[in-house]
Short mmCIF file of C-alpha atoms in Angstrom, two decimals:
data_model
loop_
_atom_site.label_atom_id
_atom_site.label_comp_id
_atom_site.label_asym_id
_atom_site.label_seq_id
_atom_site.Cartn_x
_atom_site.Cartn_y
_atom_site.Cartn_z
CA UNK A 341 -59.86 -213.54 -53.81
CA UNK A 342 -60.67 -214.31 -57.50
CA UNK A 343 -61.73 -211.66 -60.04
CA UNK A 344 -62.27 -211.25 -63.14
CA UNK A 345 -61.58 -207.94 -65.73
CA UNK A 346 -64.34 -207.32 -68.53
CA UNK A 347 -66.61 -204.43 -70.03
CA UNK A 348 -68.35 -202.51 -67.87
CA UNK A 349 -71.76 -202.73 -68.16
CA UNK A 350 -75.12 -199.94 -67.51
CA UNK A 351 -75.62 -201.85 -64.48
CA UNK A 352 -72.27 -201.11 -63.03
CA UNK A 353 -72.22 -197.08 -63.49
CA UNK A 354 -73.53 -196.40 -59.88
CA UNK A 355 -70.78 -198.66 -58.59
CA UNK A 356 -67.96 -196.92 -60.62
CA UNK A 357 -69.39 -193.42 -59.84
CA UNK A 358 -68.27 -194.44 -56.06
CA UNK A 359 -64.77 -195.58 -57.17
CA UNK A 360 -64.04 -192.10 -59.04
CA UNK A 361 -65.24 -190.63 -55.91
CA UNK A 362 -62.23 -192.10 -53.92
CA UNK A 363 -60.14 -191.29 -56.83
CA UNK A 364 -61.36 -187.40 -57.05
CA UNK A 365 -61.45 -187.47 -53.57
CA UNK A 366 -57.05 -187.93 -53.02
CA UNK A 367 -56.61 -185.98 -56.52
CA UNK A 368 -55.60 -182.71 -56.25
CA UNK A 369 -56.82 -181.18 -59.48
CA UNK A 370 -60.09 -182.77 -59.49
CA UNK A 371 -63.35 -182.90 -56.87
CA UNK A 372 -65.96 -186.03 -57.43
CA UNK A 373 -69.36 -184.70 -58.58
CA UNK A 374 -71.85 -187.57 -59.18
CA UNK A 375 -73.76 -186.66 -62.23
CA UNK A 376 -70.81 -185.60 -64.21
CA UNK A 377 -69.10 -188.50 -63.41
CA UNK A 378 -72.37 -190.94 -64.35
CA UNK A 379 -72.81 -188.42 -67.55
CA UNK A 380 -69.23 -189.76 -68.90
CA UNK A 381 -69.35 -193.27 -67.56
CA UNK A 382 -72.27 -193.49 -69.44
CA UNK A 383 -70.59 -192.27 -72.51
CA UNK A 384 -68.48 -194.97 -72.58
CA UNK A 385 -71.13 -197.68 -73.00
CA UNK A 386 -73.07 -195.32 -75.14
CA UNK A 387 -70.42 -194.46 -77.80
CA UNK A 388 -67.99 -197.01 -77.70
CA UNK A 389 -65.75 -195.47 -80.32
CA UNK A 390 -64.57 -192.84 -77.64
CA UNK A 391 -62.95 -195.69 -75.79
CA UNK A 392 -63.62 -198.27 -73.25
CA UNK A 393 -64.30 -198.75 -69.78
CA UNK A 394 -63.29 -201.84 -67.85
CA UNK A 395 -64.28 -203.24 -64.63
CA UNK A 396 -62.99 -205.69 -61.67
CA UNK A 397 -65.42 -207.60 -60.32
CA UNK A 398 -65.18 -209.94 -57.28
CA UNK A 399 -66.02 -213.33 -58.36
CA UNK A 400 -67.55 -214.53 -55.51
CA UNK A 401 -69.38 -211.31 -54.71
CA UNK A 402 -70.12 -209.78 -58.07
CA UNK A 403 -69.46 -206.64 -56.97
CA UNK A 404 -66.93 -204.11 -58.63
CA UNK A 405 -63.61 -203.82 -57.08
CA UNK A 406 -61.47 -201.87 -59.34
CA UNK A 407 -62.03 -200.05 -62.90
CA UNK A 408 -59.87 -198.42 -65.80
CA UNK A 409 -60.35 -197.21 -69.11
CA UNK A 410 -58.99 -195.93 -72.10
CA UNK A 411 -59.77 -192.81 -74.65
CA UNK A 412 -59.07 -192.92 -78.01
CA UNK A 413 -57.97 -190.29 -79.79
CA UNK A 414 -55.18 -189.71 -82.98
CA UNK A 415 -51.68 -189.55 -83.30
CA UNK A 416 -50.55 -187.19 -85.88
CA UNK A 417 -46.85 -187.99 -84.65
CA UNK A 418 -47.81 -191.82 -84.82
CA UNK A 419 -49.90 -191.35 -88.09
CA UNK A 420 -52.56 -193.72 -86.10
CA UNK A 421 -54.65 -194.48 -83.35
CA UNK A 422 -53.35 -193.92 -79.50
CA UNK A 423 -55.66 -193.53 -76.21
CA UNK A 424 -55.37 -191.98 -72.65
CA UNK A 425 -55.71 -194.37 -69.98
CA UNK A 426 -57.73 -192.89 -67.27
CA UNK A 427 -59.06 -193.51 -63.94
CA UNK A 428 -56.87 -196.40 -62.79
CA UNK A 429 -58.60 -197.37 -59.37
CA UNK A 430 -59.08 -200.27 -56.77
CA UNK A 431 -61.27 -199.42 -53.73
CA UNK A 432 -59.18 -198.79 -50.76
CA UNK A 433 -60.10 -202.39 -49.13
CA UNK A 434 -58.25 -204.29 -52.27
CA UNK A 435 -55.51 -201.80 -52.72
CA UNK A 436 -52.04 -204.48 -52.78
CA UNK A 437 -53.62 -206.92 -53.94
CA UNK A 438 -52.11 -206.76 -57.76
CA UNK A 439 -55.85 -205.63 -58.84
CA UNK A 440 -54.25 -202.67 -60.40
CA UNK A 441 -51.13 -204.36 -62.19
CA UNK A 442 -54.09 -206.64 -63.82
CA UNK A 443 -56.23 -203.82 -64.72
CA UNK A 444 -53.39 -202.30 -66.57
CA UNK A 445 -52.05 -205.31 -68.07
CA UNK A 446 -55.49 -205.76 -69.37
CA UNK A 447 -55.40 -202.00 -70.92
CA UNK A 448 -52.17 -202.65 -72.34
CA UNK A 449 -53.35 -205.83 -73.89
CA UNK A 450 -56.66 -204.34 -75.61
CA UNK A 451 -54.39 -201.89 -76.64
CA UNK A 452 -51.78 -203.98 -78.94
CA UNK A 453 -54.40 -205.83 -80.03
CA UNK A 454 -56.58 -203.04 -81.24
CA UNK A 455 -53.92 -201.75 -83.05
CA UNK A 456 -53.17 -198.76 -80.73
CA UNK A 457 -49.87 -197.12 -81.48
CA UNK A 458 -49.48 -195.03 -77.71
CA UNK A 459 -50.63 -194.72 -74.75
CA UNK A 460 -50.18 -191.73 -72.57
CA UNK A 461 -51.60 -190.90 -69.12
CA UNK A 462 -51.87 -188.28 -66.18
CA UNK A 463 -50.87 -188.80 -62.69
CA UNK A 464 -50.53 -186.89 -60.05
CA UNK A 465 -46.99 -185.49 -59.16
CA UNK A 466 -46.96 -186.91 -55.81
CA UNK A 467 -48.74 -190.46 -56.43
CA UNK A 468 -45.48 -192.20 -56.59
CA UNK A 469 -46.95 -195.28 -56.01
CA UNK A 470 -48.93 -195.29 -58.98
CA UNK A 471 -45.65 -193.24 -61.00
CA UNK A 472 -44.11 -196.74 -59.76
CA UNK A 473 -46.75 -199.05 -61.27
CA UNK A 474 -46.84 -197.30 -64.70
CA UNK A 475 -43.18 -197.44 -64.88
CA UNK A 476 -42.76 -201.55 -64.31
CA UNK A 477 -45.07 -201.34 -67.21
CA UNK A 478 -42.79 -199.23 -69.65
CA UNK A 479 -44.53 -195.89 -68.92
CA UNK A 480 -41.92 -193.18 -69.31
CA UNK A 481 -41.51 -189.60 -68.13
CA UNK A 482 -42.62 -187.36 -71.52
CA UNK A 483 -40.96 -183.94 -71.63
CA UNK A 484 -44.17 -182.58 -72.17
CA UNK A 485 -46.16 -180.60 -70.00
CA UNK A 486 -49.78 -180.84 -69.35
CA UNK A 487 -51.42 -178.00 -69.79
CA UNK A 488 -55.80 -177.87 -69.25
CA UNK A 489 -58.22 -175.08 -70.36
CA UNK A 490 -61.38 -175.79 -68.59
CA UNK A 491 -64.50 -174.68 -70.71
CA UNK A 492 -67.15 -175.28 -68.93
CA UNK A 493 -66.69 -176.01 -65.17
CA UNK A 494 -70.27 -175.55 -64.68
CA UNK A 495 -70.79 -173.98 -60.90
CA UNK A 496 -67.47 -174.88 -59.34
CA UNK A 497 -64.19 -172.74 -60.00
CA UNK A 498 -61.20 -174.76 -61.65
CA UNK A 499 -58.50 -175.36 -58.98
CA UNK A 500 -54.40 -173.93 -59.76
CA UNK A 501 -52.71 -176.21 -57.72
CA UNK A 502 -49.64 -173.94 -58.69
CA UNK A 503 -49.43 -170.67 -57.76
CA UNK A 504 -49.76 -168.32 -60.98
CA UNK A 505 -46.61 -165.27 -59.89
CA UNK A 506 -44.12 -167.59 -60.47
CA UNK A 507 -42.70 -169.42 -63.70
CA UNK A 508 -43.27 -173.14 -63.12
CA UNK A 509 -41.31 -174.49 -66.25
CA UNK A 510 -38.00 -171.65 -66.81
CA UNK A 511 -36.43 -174.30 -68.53
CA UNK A 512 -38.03 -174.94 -71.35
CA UNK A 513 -38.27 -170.34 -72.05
CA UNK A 514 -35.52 -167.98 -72.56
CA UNK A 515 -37.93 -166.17 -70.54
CA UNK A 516 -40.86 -167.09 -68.54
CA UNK A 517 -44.26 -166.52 -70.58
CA UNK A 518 -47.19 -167.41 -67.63
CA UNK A 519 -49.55 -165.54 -66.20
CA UNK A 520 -48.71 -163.46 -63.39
CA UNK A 521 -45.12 -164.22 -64.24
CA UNK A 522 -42.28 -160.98 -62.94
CA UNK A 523 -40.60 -161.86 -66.54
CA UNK A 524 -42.74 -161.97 -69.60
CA UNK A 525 -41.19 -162.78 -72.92
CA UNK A 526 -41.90 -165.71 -75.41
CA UNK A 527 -38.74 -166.91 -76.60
CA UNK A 528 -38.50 -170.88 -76.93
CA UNK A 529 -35.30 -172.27 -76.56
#
């Protein structure tokens, strides 16, 4: 099958509202709700200076098989530009198909050529198939931890996928500092 990677387009939002629902659909942190989803595709196309949103489209179909973009933001550390790639995804008929290792080449590319210093992203713990992918690519474990405050989740309740009595990170604390936690202290070592 021939396909081709380029900028997503209005036309393609209803398309790539389906592949984030497969996506938030096997995430654990996240659940697929339509609207939002079309209110920040949309955003993309809208206000490109946020970042971009690319598309796979079957050639010979013209329909969208895969999608990824990045978000720009700043890099104090970097003194620059960087972005957050987000929402990697090929539609479970064209998964092993290299559609992915394109769609991230072609992220990776845009990147250096923009003149993006980073690139950081979010994966679940337990995807180790895409942990694999990123890695072939250069992507590299960071010792930091991602940490979310959710401030407006509209009518559904953020999800802990970790339960909130224990310390999740005791390495990184003389003594464990979370919520719930049986030691409370907030020592850094």
């Amino acid at each position: 099958m021939k396909f081709c990677i380029e900028d997503a387009a209005v036309a393609d939002l209803e398309a790539l509202a389906g592949l984030l629902h497969e996506l938030f659909t096997q995430e654990t942190e996240f659940s697929p709700d339509r609207d939002k989803q079309l209110r920040a595709l949309a955003m993309f196309i809208d206000e490109p200076s946020l970042g971009r949103l690319f598309v796979a489209r079957d050639l010979a179909l013209g329909r969208i098989i895969g999608m990824a973009s990045l978000q720009f933001e700043i890099s104090t550390a970097l003194g620059g530009r960087a972005a957050r790639v987000e929402d990697v995804v090929v539609t479970a008929s064209q998964r092993g198909r290299g559609i992915g290792k394109q769609l991230l080449q072609h992220l990776i590319a845009f990147a250096r050529d923009d003149g993006l210093l980073r690139l950081s992203l979010l994966t679940d713990h337990d995807n180790l198939t895409a942990q694999g992918l990123y890695a072939r690519f250069g992507f590299i474990r960071s010792p930091m931890i991602p940490m979310r405050l959710v401030l407006d989740t509209g009518s559904a309740k953020p999800r802990n996928p970790l339960p909130l009595d224990t310390c999740h990170y005791p390495h990184l604390f003389e003594k464990c500092v979370g919520i719930g936690c049986k030691r409370q202290g907030a020592m850094l070592t």
